[in-house]
Amino acid sequence: MAAYRDLSDIELTILLKEGNHSAFTELYNRFKGPLYIHAYNKLRNTEEAKDTVQELFTKLWNNKETLTLTSDLVSYLYTAVRNRVFRQIERKGLESGYISSIQDSIGNRSNMTDHRVRENMLSAMIEKEIAALPQKMREIFLLSRKANLSHKQIADQLGIAEPTVKKQVNNALKILRVKLGIIVYLLMLIR
């Protein structure tokens, strides 16, 4: 191996292209340290920097026969490390964005689910109490709140006086307020 240390990068590259494993080992030993430092300075992660250099040399060995250098070997290796580092940073950014998006989505879904469960429970309570109202009062109340008819429209539809409709709606709201509490009462006014 001592003889390989004395060879230039160009000579080692020629031997590498011929499949000379000792030439590859010399190139690896010659450049792994500086390339690791170059990758680490960008990634700030020991394992990722080691993996980047390892992947580069693995690809170099696997593609040795088709290796075409447009510049010297040193420039090729540093450019290859830089490109790998950029791809890793880009991939990590995308992964981080996906993870954040998924976490936000999960958080929103659990909040939405919790909200829907409470809303469904509240709706069931309201429906139960509305069903317990006296028949005529329930009918007027449902026309007012569910069908969104005005007091005049309800009075015309049922053939009763408009003040009677108003009084029945107010009485229904009083009953519901007592049975369901002030929160439901406010919700019913908003509906």
Coordinates of N, CA and C in Angstrom, one line a residue:
M1 N 0.8 -1.2 0.0 CA 0.0 0.0 0.0 C 0.9 1.3 0.0
A2 N 2.1 1.2 0.5 CA 3.0 2.3 0.6 C 3.2 2.9 -0.8
A3 N 3.2 2.1 -1.8 CA 3.5 2.6 -3.2 C 2.3 3.4 -3.7
Y4 N 1.1 3.1 -3.2 CA -0.1 3.8 -3.6 C -0.1 5.2 -3.0
R5 N 0.5 5.4 -1.9 CA 0.5 6.7 -1.2 C 1.3 7.7 -2.1
D6 N 2.2 7.2 -2.8 CA 3.1 8.1 -3.7 C 2.4 8.5 -5.0
L7 N 1.3 7.8 -5.3 CA 0.6 8.1 -6.6 C -0.2 9.4 -6.5
S8 N -0.3 10.0 -7.7 CA -1.2 11.2 -7.7 C -2.6 10.8 -7.8
D9 N -3.5 11.8 -7.6 CA -4.9 11.6 -7.7 C -5.3 11.1 -9.1
I10 N -4.7 11.6 -10.1 CA -5.0 11.2 -11.5 C -4.6 9.7 -11.7
E11 N -3.4 9.3 -11.2 CA -3.0 7.9 -11.3 C -3.9 7.0 -10.6
L12 N -4.3 7.4 -9.3 CA -5.2 6.6 -8.5 C -6.6 6.4 -9.2
T13 N -7.0 7.5 -9.8 CA -8.3 7.5 -10.5 C -8.3 6.5 -11.7
I14 N -7.2 6.5 -12.4 CA -7.0 5.6 -13.6 C -7.1 4.1 -13.1
L15 N -6.4 3.9 -12.0 CA -6.4 2.5 -11.4 C -7.7 2.2 -10.8
L16 N -8.4 3.1 -10.2 CA -9.8 2.9 -9.7 C -10.7 2.5 -10.9
K17 N -10.6 3.2 -12.0 CA -11.5 2.9 -13.1 C -11.3 1.4 -13.7
E18 N -10.0 0.9 -13.4 CA -9.7 -0.4 -13.8 C -10.1 -1.5 -12.8
G19 N -10.7 -1.0 -11.6 CA -11.2 -1.9 -10.6 C -10.2 -2.2 -9.5
N20 N -9.1 -1.4 -9.4 CA -8.1 -1.7 -8.4 C -8.5 -1.2 -7.1
H21 N -8.7 -2.2 -6.2 CA -9.3 -2.0 -4.9 C -8.3 -1.2 -4.0
S22 N -7.0 -1.5 -4.2 CA -6.0 -0.8 -3.4 C -6.0 0.7 -3.7
A23 N -6.2 1.1 -5.0 CA -6.2 2.5 -5.4 C -7.5 3.1 -4.8
F24 N -8.6 2.4 -4.8 CA -9.8 2.9 -4.1 C -9.6 3.2 -2.6
T25 N -8.9 2.2 -2.0 CA -8.7 2.4 -0.5 C -7.8 3.6 -0.3
E26 N -6.8 3.8 -1.1 CA -5.9 4.9 -0.9 C -6.7 6.2 -1.1
L27 N -7.6 6.3 -2.1 CA -8.4 7.5 -2.3 C -9.3 7.7 -1.1
Y28 N -9.9 6.6 -0.6 CA -10.8 6.8 0.5 C -10.0 7.3 1.7
N29 N -8.9 6.7 2.0 CA -8.1 7.2 3.2 C -7.6 8.6 3.0
R30 N -7.3 9.0 1.8 CA -6.8 10.3 1.5 C -7.8 11.4 1.7
F31 N -9.1 11.1 1.3 CA -10.1 12.1 1.3 C -11.2 12.0 2.3
K32 N -11.3 10.9 3.0 CA -12.5 10.7 3.9 C -12.5 11.8 5.0
G33 N -11.3 12.1 5.6 CA -11.3 13.1 6.6 C -11.7 14.5 6.2
P34 N -11.1 15.0 5.1 CA -11.5 16.4 4.7 C -12.9 16.4 4.2
L35 N -13.4 15.4 3.5 CA -14.8 15.3 3.1 C -15.8 15.2 4.2
Y36 N -15.4 14.5 5.3 CA -16.2 14.4 6.5 C -16.4 15.8 7.1
I37 N -15.3 16.5 7.2 CA -15.3 17.8 7.8 C -16.2 18.8 7.0
H38 N -16.0 18.7 5.7 CA -16.8 19.5 4.8 C -18.3 19.2 5.0
A39 N -18.7 17.9 5.1 CA -20.1 17.5 5.3 C -20.6 18.0 6.7
Y40 N -19.7 17.8 7.7 CA -20.1 18.1 9.0 C -20.4 19.6 9.2
N41 N -19.5 20.4 8.6 CA -19.7 21.8 8.7 C -21.1 22.3 8.2
K42 N -21.6 21.6 7.2 CA -22.9 21.9 6.7 C -24.1 21.3 7.5
L43 N -23.9 20.0 7.8 CA -25.0 19.2 8.5 C -25.0 19.4 10.0
R44 N -23.9 19.6 10.6 CA -23.8 19.6 12.1 C -24.3 18.4 12.8
N45 N -24.1 17.3 12.1 CA -24.5 16.0 12.6 C -23.4 14.9 12.2
T46 N -22.8 14.3 13.3 CA -21.7 13.4 13.0 C -22.1 12.2 12.2
E47 N -23.2 11.6 12.5 CA -23.7 10.4 11.8 C -24.1 10.7 10.4
E48 N -24.8 11.8 10.2 CA -25.2 12.2 8.8 C -24.0 12.5 7.9
A49 N -23.0 13.2 8.5 CA -21.7 13.5 7.8 C -21.0 12.2 7.4
K50 N -20.9 11.3 8.3 CA -20.2 10.0 8.0 C -21.0 9.2 6.9
D51 N -22.3 9.2 7.1 CA -23.1 8.5 6.1 C -23.0 9.1 4.7
T52 N -22.9 10.5 4.6 CA -22.7 11.2 3.4 C -21.4 10.8 2.7
V53 N -20.4 10.8 3.4 CA -19.1 10.4 2.9 C -19.1 8.9 2.4
Q54 N -19.6 8.1 3.3 CA -19.7 6.6 3.0 C -20.5 6.4 1.7
E55 N -21.6 7.0 1.6 CA -22.5 6.8 0.4 C -21.7 7.3 -0.8
L56 N -21.0 8.4 -0.7 CA -20.2 8.9 -1.9 C -19.2 7.9 -2.3
F57 N -18.4 7.4 -1.4 CA -17.4 6.4 -1.8 C -18.0 5.1 -2.3
T58 N -19.1 4.7 -1.7 CA -19.8 3.5 -2.2 C -20.2 3.7 -3.7
K59 N -20.8 4.9 -3.9 CA -21.2 5.1 -5.3 C -20.0 5.2 -6.3
L60 N -18.9 5.8 -5.7 CA -17.7 5.9 -6.5 C -17.2 4.5 -6.9
W61 N -17.2 3.6 -6.0 CA -16.7 2.2 -6.3 C -17.7 1.5 -7.2
N62 N -19.0 1.7 -7.0 CA -20.0 1.0 -7.8 C -20.0 1.5 -9.2
N63 N -19.7 2.8 -9.4 CA -19.7 3.4 -10.8 C -18.3 3.6 -11.3
K64 N -17.3 2.9 -10.8 CA -15.9 3.2 -11.2 C -15.7 3.1 -12.7
E65 N -16.3 2.1 -13.4 CA -16.1 1.9 -14.8 C -16.6 3.0 -15.6
T66 N -17.7 3.7 -15.2 CA -18.3 4.7 -16.0 C -18.0 6.1 -15.5
L67 N -17.1 6.2 -14.5 CA -16.7 7.5 -13.9 C -16.1 8.4 -15.0
T68 N -16.7 9.6 -15.1 CA -16.1 10.6 -16.1 C -15.9 11.8 -15.3
L69 N -14.7 12.3 -15.2 CA -14.4 13.5 -14.5 C -14.3 14.7 -15.5
T70 N -15.0 15.8 -15.2 CA -14.9 17.0 -16.1 C -13.8 17.9 -15.4
S71 N -13.5 17.6 -14.2 CA -12.4 18.4 -13.5 C -11.6 17.4 -12.7
D72 N -10.7 17.9 -11.8 CA -9.9 17.0 -11.1 C -10.7 16.2 -10.0
L73 N -10.2 15.2 -9.5 CA -10.9 14.3 -8.6 C -11.3 15.1 -7.3
V74 N -10.5 15.9 -6.8 CA -10.8 16.7 -5.6 C -12.0 17.5 -5.8
S75 N -12.1 18.2 -6.9 CA -13.3 19.1 -7.2 C -14.5 18.2 -7.3
Y76 N -14.4 17.1 -8.0 CA -15.5 16.1 -8.1 C -16.0 15.7 -6.8
L77 N -15.1 15.2 -5.9 CA -15.5 14.7 -4.6 C -16.2 15.8 -3.7
Y78 N -15.6 17.0 -3.7 CA -16.2 18.0 -2.9 C -17.6 18.5 -3.4
T79 N -17.7 18.5 -4.7 CA -19.0 18.9 -5.3 C -20.0 17.8 -5.0
A80 N -19.6 16.5 -5.1 CA -20.5 15.4 -4.9 C -21.0 15.5 -3.4
V81 N -20.1 15.7 -2.5 CA -20.5 15.8 -1.0 C -21.4 17.0 -0.9
R82 N -21.1 18.2 -1.4 CA -21.9 19.3 -1.3 C -23.4 19.1 -1.8
N83 N -23.5 18.4 -3.0 CA -24.8 18.1 -3.5 C -25.6 17.1 -2.7
R84 N -24.9 16.1 -2.1 CA -25.5 15.2 -1.2 C -26.0 15.9 0.0
V85 N -25.2 16.8 0.6 CA -25.6 17.6 1.8 C -26.8 18.4 1.5
F86 N -26.8 19.1 0.3 CA -28.0 19.9 0.0 C -29.3 19.1 -0.2
R87 N -29.1 17.9 -0.8 CA -30.3 17.0 -0.9 C -30.8 16.5 0.5
Q88 N -29.8 16.3 1.4 CA -30.2 15.9 2.7 C -30.9 17.0 3.5
I89 N -30.4 18.2 3.4 CA -31.0 19.3 4.0 C -32.4 19.6 3.4
E90 N -32.5 19.5 2.2 CA -33.8 19.7 1.5 C -34.8 18.6 2.0
R91 N -34.3 17.3 2.0 CA -35.2 16.2 2.4 C -35.6 16.4 3.9
K92 N -34.7 16.8 4.7 CA -35.0 17.0 6.2 C -36.0 18.1 6.3
G93 N -35.9 19.2 5.5 CA -36.8 20.3 5.5 C -38.2 19.8 5.1
L94 N -38.3 19.0 4.1 CA -39.6 18.4 3.6 C -40.2 17.5 4.7
E95 N -39.3 16.7 5.3 CA -39.8 15.7 6.3 C -40.3 16.5 7.5
S96 N -39.5 17.6 7.9 CA -40.0 18.4 9.0 C -41.3 19.1 8.7
G97 N -41.4 19.5 7.5 CA -42.7 20.1 7.1 C -43.9 19.1 7.1
Y98 N -43.6 17.9 6.6 CA -44.6 16.9 6.6 C -45.0 16.5 8.1
I99 N -44.0 16.4 8.9 CA -44.2 16.0 10.3 C -45.0 17.1 11.0
S100 N -44.7 18.4 10.8 CA -45.4 19.5 11.4 C -46.9 19.5 10.9
S101 N -47.0 19.2 9.6 CA -48.3 19.2 9.0 C -49.2 18.1 9.6
I102 N -48.6 16.9 9.7 CA -49.3 15.8 10.3 C -49.6 16.0 11.7
Q103 N -48.7 16.6 12.5 CA -49.0 16.9 13.9 C -50.1 17.9 14.0
D104 N -50.0 19.0 13.2 CA -51.1 20.0 13.2 C -52.5 19.3 12.9
S105 N -52.4 18.5 11.9 CA -53.6 17.8 11.4 C -54.2 16.9 12.5
I106 N -53.3 16.2 13.2 CA -53.8 15.3 14.3 C -54.4 16.1 15.4
G107 N -53.6 17.2 15.7 CA -54.1 18.1 16.8 C -55.5 18.7 16.5
N108 N -55.6 19.2 15.2 CA -56.9 19.8 14.8 C -58.0 18.7 14.8
R109 N -57.7 17.5 14.3 CA -58.7 16.5 14.3 C -59.2 16.1 15.7
S110 N -58.2 16.0 16.6 CA -58.7 15.6 18.0 C -59.5 16.7 18.6
N111 N -59.1 18.0 18.3 CA -59.9 19.1 18.8 C -61.3 19.1 18.2
M112 N -61.3 18.9 16.8 CA -62.6 18.9 16.1 C -63.4 17.7 16.6
T113 N -62.8 16.6 16.8 CA -63.6 15.4 17.3 C -64.2 15.7 18.7
D114 N -63.3 16.2 19.6 CA -63.8 16.6 20.9 C -65.0 17.6 20.8
H115 N -64.8 18.6 20.0 CA -65.8 19.6 19.8 C -67.1 19.0 19.3
R116 N -67.0 18.0 18.3 CA -68.2 17.4 17.7 C -68.9 16.5 18.7
V117 N -68.1 15.8 19.6 CA -68.7 15.0 20.6 C -69.5 15.8 21.6
R118 N -68.9 16.9 22.0 CA -69.6 17.8 22.9 C -70.9 18.4 22.3
E119 N -70.7 18.8 21.0 CA -71.8 19.4 20.3 C -73.0 18.4 20.1
N120 N -72.6 17.1 19.8 CA -73.6 16.1 19.7 C -74.3 15.8 21.0
M121 N -73.6 15.8 22.1 CA -74.2 15.6 23.4 C -75.1 16.7 23.7
L122 N -74.7 17.9 23.5 CA -75.5 19.1 23.8 C -76.8 19.1 22.9
S123 N -76.6 18.8 21.6 CA -77.8 18.7 20.8 C -78.8 17.6 21.3
A124 N -78.3 16.5 21.7 CA -79.2 15.5 22.2 C -79.9 15.9 23.4
M125 N -79.2 16.6 24.3 CA -79.9 17.2 25.5 C -81.0 18.2 25.2
I126 N -80.7 19.0 24.2 CA -81.6 20.1 23.8 C -82.8 19.4 23.2
E127 N -82.6 18.5 22.3 CA -83.7 17.8 21.6 C -84.6 17.1 22.6
K128 N -84.0 16.4 23.6 CA -84.8 15.7 24.6 C -85.7 16.7 25.4
E129 N -85.1 17.9 25.8 CA -85.9 18.8 26.5 C -87.0 19.5 25.6
I130 N -86.7 19.7 24.4 CA -87.7 20.3 23.5 C -88.8 19.3 23.3
A131 N -88.5 18.0 23.2 CA -89.5 17.0 23.0 C -90.4 16.9 24.3
A132 N -89.9 17.3 25.4 CA -90.7 17.3 26.7 C -91.6 18.5 26.8
L133 N -91.5 19.5 26.0 CA -92.4 20.7 26.1 C -93.8 20.2 25.7
P134 N -94.8 21.0 26.2 CA -96.2 20.7 25.8 C -96.3 20.8 24.3
Q135 N -97.3 20.0 23.8 CA -97.3 19.8 22.3 C -97.5 21.1 21.5
K136 N -98.4 22.0 21.9 CA -98.6 23.3 21.1 C -97.4 24.2 21.3
M137 N -96.8 24.3 22.5 CA -95.6 25.1 22.7 C -94.4 24.5 21.9
R138 N -94.3 23.2 21.9 CA -93.2 22.5 21.1 C -93.3 22.9 19.6
E139 N -94.6 22.8 19.1 CA -94.8 23.0 17.7 C -94.4 24.4 17.3
I140 N -94.9 25.4 18.1 CA -94.6 26.8 17.8 C -93.1 27.1 18.0
F141 N -92.4 26.5 19.0 CA -91.0 26.7 19.2 C -90.2 26.1 18.0
L142 N -90.6 24.9 17.6 CA -89.8 24.3 16.4 C -90.0 25.1 15.1
L143 N -91.2 25.6 14.9 CA -91.4 26.5 13.7 C -90.6 27.7 13.8
S144 N -90.4 28.3 15.0 CA -89.6 29.5 15.2 C -88.1 29.2 15.1
R145 N -87.6 28.2 15.8 CA -86.2 28.0 15.8 C -85.6 27.0 14.7
K146 N -86.4 26.0 14.4 CA -85.9 25.1 13.4 C -86.3 25.5 11.9
A147 N -87.5 25.9 11.8 CA -88.0 26.3 10.4 C -87.7 27.8 10.2
N148 N -87.2 28.5 11.2 CA -86.8 29.9 11.1 C -87.9 30.8 10.5
L149 N -89.2 30.5 11.0 CA -90.3 31.3 10.6 C -90.5 32.4 11.6
S150 N -91.0 33.6 11.1 CA -91.2 34.7 11.9 C -92.5 34.4 12.8
H151 N -92.7 35.2 13.8 CA -93.9 35.1 14.6 C -95.1 35.3 13.8
K152 N -95.1 36.2 12.9 CA -96.3 36.5 12.0 C -96.5 35.2 11.1
Q153 N -95.5 34.7 10.5 CA -95.6 33.5 9.7 C -96.2 32.3 10.5
I154 N -95.8 32.1 11.7 CA -96.3 31.0 12.5 C -97.7 31.3 12.9
A155 N -98.0 32.5 13.2 CA -99.4 32.9 13.6 C -100.3 32.6 12.4
D156 N -99.9 33.0 11.2 CA -100.7 32.8 10.0 C -100.9 31.3 9.7
Q157 N -99.8 30.5 9.9 CA -99.8 29.1 9.5 C -100.7 28.3 10.5
L158 N -100.7 28.7 11.8 CA -101.4 28.0 12.8 C -102.8 28.6 13.1
G159 N -103.0 29.8 12.5 CA -104.3 30.4 12.7 C -104.5 30.9 14.2
I160 N -103.4 31.5 14.7 CA -103.5 32.0 16.1 C -102.9 33.4 16.1
A161 N -103.1 34.1 17.2 CA -102.6 35.5 17.2 C -101.1 35.6 17.4
E162 N -100.5 36.6 16.8 CA -99.0 36.8 16.9 C -98.5 36.9 18.3
P163 N -99.2 37.7 19.2 CA -98.8 37.8 20.6 C -98.7 36.4 21.3
T164 N -99.7 35.5 20.9 CA -99.7 34.2 21.4 C -98.4 33.4 21.1
V165 N -98.0 33.5 19.8 CA -96.8 32.9 19.3 C -95.6 33.4 20.1
K166 N -95.5 34.7 20.3 CA -94.4 35.3 21.0 C -94.4 34.8 22.4
K167 N -95.5 34.7 23.1 CA -95.6 34.3 24.5 C -95.2 32.8 24.5
Q168 N -95.6 32.0 23.6 CA -95.3 30.5 23.6 C -93.8 30.3 23.4
V169 N -93.2 31.1 22.5 CA -91.7 31.0 22.3 C -91.0 31.4 23.5
N170 N -91.4 32.5 24.2 CA -90.8 33.0 25.4 C -90.9 32.0 26.5
N171 N -92.1 31.4 26.6 CA -92.3 30.4 27.7 C -91.4 29.1 27.5
A172 N -91.3 28.7 26.2 CA -90.4 27.6 25.9 C -89.0 27.9 26.2
L173 N -88.5 29.1 25.9 CA -87.2 29.5 26.2 C -86.9 29.5 27.8
K174 N -87.9 30.0 28.5 CA -87.8 30.0 30.0 C -87.7 28.6 30.5
I175 N -88.5 27.7 30.0 CA -88.4 26.3 30.5 C -87.1 25.7 30.2
L176 N -86.6 25.9 28.9 CA -85.3 25.3 28.5 C -84.2 25.9 29.3
R177 N -84.3 27.2 29.6 CA -83.2 27.9 30.4 C -83.1 27.2 31.8
V178 N -84.3 27.0 32.4 CA -84.2 26.3 33.7 C -83.7 24.9 33.6
K179 N -84.1 24.2 32.7 CA -83.7 22.8 32.6 C -82.3 22.6 32.1
L180 N -81.9 23.4 31.1 CA -80.6 23.2 30.5 C -79.5 24.2 31.0
G181 N -79.9 25.2 31.6 CA -78.9 26.1 32.1 C -78.7 27.3 31.1
I182 N -78.0 28.3 31.6 CA -77.8 29.5 30.8 C -77.0 29.3 29.6
I183 N -76.1 28.4 29.5 CA -75.3 28.2 28.3 C -76.1 27.7 27.1
V184 N -77.0 26.8 27.4 CA -77.9 26.3 26.3 C -78.9 27.4 25.9
Y185 N -79.3 28.1 26.9 CA -80.2 29.2 26.6 C -79.6 30.2 25.6
L186 N -78.3 30.6 25.9 CA -77.6 31.5 25.0 C -77.5 30.9 23.6
L187 N -77.2 29.6 23.6 CA -77.0 28.9 22.3 C -78.3 28.9 21.5
M188 N -79.4 28.7 22.2 CA -80.7 28.7 21.5 C -81.1 30.1 21.0
L189 N -80.7 31.2 21.7 CA -80.9 32.5 21.2 C -80.1 32.8 19.9
I190 N -78.9 32.2 19.8 CA -78.0 32.4 18.7 C -78.6 31.6 17.4
R191 N -79.2 30.5 17.7 CA -79.7 29.7 16.6 C -80.5 30.4 15.6

